[in-house]
Coordinates of N, CA, C and O in Angstrom, one line a residue:
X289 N 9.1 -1.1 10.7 CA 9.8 -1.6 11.8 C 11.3 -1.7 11.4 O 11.8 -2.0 10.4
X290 N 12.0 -1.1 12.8 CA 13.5 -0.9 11.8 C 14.1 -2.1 12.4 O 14.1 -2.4 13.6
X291 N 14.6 -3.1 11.2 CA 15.5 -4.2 12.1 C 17.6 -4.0 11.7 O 18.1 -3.9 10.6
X292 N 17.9 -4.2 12.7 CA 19.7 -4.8 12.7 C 19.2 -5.9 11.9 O 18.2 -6.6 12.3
X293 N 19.7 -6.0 10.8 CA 20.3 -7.4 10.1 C 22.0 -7.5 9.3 O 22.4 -8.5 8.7
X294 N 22.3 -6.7 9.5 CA 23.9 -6.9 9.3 C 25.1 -6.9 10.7 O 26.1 -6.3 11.0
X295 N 24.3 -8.0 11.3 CA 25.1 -8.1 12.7 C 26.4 -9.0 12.4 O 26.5 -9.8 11.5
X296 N 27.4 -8.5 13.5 CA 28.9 -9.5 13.1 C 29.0 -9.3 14.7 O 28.8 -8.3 15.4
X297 N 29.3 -11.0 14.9 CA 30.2 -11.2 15.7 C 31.6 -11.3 15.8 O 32.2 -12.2 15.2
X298 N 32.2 -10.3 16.5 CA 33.7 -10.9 16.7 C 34.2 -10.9 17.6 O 33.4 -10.8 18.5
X299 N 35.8 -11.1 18.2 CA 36.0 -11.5 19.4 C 37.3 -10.5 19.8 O 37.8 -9.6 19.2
X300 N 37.5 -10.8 20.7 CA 38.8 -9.7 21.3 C 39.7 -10.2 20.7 O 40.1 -9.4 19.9
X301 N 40.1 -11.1 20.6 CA 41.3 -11.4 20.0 C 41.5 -11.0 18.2 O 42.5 -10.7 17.5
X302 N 40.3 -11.1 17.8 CA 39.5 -10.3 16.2 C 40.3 -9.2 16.0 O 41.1 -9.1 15.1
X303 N 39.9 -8.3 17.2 CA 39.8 -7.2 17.2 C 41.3 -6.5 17.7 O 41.9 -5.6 17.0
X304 N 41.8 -6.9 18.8 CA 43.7 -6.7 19.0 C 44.4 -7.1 17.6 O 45.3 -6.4 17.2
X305 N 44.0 -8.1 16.9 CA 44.9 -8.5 15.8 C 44.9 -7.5 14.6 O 45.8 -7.2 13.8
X306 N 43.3 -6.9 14.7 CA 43.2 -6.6 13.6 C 43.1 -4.9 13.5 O 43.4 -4.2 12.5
X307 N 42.5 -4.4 15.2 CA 43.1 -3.0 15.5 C 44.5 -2.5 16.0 O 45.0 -1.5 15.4
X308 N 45.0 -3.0 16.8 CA 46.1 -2.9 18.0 C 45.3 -2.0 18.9 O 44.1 -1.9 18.9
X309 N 46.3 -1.4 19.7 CA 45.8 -0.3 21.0 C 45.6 1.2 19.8 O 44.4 1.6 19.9
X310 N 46.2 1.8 19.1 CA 46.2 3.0 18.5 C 45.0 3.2 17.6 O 44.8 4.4 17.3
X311 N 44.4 2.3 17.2 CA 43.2 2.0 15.9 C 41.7 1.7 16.7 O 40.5 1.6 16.4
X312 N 42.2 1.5 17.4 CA 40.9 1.0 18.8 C 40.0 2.2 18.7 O 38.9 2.3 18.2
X313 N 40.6 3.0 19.2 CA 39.8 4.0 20.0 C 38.7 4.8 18.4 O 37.6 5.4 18.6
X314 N 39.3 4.6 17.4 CA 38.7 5.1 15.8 C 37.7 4.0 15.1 O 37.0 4.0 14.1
X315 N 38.1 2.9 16.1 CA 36.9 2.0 15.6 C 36.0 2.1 16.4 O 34.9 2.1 15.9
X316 N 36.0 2.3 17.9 CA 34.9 2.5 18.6 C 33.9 3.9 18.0 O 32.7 3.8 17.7
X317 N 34.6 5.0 18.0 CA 34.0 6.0 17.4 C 33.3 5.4 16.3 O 32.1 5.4 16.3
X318 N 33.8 4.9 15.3 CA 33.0 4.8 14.3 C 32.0 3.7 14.2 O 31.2 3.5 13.3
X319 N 32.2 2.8 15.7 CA 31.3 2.5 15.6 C 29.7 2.9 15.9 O 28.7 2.6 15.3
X320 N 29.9 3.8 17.3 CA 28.9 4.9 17.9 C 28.7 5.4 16.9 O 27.5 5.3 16.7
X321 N 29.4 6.3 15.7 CA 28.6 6.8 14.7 C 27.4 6.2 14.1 O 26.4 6.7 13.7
X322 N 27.8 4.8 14.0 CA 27.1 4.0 12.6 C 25.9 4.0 13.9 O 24.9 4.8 13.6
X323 N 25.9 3.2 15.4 CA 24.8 3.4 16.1 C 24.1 4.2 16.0 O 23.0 4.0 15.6
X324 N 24.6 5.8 16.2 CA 23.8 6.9 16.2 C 22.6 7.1 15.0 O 21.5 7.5 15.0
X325 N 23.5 6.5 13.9 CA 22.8 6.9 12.4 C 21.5 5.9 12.5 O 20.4 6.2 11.9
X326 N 21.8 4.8 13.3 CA 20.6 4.1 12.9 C 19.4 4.4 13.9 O 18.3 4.2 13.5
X327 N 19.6 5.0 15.3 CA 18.6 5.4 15.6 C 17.6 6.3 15.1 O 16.4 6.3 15.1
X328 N 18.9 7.2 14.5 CA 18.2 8.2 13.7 C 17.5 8.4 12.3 O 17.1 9.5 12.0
X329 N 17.6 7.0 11.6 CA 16.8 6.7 10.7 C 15.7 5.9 11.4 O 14.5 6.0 10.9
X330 N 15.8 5.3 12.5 CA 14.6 4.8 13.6 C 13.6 5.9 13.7 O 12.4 5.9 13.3
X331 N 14.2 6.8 14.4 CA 13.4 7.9 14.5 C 12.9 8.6 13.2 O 11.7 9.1 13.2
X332 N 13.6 8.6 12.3 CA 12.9 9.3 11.1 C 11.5 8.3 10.5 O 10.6 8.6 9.6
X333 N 11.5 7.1 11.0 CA 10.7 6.2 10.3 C 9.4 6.3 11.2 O 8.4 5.9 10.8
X334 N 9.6 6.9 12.7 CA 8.6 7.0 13.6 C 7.9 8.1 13.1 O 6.8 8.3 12.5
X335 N 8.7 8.8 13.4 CA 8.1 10.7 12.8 C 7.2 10.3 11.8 O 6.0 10.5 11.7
X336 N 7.7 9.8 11.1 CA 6.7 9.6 9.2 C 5.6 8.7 9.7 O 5.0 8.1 8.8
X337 N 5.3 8.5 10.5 CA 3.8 7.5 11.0 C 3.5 7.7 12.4 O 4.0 7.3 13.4
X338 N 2.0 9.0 11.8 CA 1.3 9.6 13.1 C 1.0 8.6 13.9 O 1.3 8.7 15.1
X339 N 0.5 7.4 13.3 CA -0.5 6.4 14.5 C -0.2 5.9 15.1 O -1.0 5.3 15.7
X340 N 1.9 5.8 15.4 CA 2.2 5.1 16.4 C 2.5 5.6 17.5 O 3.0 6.7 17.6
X341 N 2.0 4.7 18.6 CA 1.8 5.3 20.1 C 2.7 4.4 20.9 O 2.9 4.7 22.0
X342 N 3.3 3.1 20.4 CA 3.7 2.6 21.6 C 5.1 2.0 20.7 O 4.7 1.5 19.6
X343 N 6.6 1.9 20.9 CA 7.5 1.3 20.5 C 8.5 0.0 21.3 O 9.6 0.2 21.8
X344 N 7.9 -0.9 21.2 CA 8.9 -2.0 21.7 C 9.9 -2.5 21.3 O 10.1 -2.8 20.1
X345 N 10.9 -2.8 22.4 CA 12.7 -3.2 22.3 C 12.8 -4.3 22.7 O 12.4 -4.5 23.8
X346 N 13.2 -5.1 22.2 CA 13.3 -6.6 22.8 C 14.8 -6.9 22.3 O 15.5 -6.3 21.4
X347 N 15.1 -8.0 23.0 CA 16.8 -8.2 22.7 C 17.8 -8.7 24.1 O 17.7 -8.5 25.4
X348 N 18.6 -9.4 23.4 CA 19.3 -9.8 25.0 C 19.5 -9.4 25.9 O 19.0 -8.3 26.1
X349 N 20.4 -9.9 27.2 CA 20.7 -9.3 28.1 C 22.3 -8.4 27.9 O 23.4 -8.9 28.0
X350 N 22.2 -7.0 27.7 CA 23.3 -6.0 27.6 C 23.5 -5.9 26.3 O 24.6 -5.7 25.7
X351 N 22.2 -6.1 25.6 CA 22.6 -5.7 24.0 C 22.6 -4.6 23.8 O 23.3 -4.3 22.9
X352 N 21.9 -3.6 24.3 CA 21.9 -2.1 24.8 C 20.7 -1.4 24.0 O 20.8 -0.4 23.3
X353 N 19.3 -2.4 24.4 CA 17.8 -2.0 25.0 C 17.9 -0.9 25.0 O 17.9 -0.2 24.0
X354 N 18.1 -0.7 26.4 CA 18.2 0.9 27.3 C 18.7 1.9 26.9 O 18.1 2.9 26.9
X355 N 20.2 1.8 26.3 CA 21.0 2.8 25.7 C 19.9 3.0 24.4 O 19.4 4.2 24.6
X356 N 19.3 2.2 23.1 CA 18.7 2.7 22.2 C 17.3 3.7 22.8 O 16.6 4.7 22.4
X357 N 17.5 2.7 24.0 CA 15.5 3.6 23.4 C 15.7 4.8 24.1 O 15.1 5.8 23.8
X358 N 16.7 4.8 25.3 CA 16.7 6.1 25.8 C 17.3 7.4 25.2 O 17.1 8.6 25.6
X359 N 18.4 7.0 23.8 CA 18.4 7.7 22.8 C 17.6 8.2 21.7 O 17.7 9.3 21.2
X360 N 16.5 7.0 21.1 CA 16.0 7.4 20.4 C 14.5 8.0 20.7 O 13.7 8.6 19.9
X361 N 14.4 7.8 22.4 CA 13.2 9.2 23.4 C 13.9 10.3 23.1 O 13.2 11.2 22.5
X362 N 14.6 10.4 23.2 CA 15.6 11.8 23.3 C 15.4 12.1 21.7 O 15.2 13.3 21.6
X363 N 15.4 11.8 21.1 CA 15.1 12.3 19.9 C 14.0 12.7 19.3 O 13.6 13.7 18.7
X364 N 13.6 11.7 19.4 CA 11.3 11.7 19.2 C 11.4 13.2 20.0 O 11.0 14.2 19.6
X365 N 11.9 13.1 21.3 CA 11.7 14.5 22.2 C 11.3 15.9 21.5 O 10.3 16.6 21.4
X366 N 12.5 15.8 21.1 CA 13.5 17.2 20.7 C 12.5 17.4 18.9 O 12.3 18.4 18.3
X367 N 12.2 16.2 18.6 CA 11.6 16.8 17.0 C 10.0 17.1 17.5 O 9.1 17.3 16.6
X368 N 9.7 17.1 19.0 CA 8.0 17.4 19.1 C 7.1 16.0 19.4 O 5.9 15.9 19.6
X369 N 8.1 15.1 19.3 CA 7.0 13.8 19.7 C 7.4 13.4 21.4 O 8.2 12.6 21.9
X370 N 6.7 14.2 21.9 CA 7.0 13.6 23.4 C 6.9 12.2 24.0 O 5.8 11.7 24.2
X371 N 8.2 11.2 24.2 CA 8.2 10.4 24.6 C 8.8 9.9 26.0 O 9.8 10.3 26.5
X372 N 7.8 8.6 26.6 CA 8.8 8.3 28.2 C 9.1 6.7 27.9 O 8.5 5.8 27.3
X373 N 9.7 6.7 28.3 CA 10.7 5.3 28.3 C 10.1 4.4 29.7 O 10.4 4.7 30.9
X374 N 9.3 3.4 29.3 CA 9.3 2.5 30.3 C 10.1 1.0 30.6 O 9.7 0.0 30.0
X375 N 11.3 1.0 31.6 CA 12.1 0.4 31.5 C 11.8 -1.1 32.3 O 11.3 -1.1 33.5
X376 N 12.2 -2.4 31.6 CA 12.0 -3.3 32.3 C 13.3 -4.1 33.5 O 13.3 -5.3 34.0
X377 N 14.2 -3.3 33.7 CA 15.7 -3.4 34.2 C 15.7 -3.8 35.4 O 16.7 -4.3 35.9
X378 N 14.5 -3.6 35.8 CA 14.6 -4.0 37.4 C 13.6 -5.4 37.2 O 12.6 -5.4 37.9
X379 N 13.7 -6.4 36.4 CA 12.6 -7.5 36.5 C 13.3 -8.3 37.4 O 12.8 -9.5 37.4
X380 N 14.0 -8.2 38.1 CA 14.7 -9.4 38.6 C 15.0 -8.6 40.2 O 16.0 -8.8 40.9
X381 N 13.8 -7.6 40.6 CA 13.8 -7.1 41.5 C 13.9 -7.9 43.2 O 12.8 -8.3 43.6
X382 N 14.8 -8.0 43.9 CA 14.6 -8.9 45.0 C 13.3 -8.5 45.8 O 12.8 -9.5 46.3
X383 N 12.8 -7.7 46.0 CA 11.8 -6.9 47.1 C 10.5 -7.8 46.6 O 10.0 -8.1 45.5
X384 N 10.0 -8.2 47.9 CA 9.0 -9.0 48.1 C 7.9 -8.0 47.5 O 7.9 -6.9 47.8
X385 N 7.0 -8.6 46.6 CA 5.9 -8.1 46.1 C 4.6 -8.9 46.6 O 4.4 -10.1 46.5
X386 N 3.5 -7.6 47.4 CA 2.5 -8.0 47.9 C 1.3 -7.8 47.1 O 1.2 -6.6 46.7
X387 N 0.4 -8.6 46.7 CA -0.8 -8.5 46.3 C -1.9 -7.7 46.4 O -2.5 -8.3 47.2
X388 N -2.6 -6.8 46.1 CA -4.0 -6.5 46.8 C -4.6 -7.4 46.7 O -4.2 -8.5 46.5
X389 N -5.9 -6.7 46.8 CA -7.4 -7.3 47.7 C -7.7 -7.8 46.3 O -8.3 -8.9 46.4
X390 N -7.5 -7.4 44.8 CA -7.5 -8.2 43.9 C -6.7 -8.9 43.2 O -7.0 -9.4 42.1
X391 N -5.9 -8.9 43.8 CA -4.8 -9.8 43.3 C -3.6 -9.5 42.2 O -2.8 -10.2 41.5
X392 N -4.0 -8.0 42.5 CA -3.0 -7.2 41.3 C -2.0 -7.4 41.9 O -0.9 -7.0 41.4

């Protein structure tokens, strides 16, 4: 199981003091690199273990769930492991939900 554990919080003010406007845009980049790398050791850790069939994402609200898994589908894809993303985004759906005859 792959986990983030070298998480850092910082703040805007962190980050103007310590990028400016010109250094910004090379920290974002590098930060999407380092993202990318880890999905893609995610994915390398899936590939190496036939028996798994189902991968779950849990994590706050806009930690970017969606953005991982729908990158790291896209990848499982493309190396032969066909994968679908089932997303839970709409849980807070206003539309009235009616029951069947059993109560599903």
């Amino acid at each position: 199981m792959a986990q983030l554990t070298q998480m850092s919080l910082v703040s805007i003010e962190y980050l103007e003091g310590q990028l400016g406007v010109r250094k910004f845009p090379a920290f974002v980049s590098a930060c999407e690199t380092a993202f990318q790398q880890k999905i893609k050791l995610t994915a390398e850790q899936i590939l190496g273990r036939q028996g798994v069939r189902a991968i779950f994402v849990s994590g706050p609200t806009a930690s970017g769930k969606t953005t991982f898994s729908d990158r790291l589908a896209r990848i499982l894809t493309q190396r032969g492991r066909p994968t679908r993303v089932l997303s839970l985004d709409d849980y807070y759906m206003t539309v009235t939900v009616r029951p069947d005859a059993q109560g599903r």
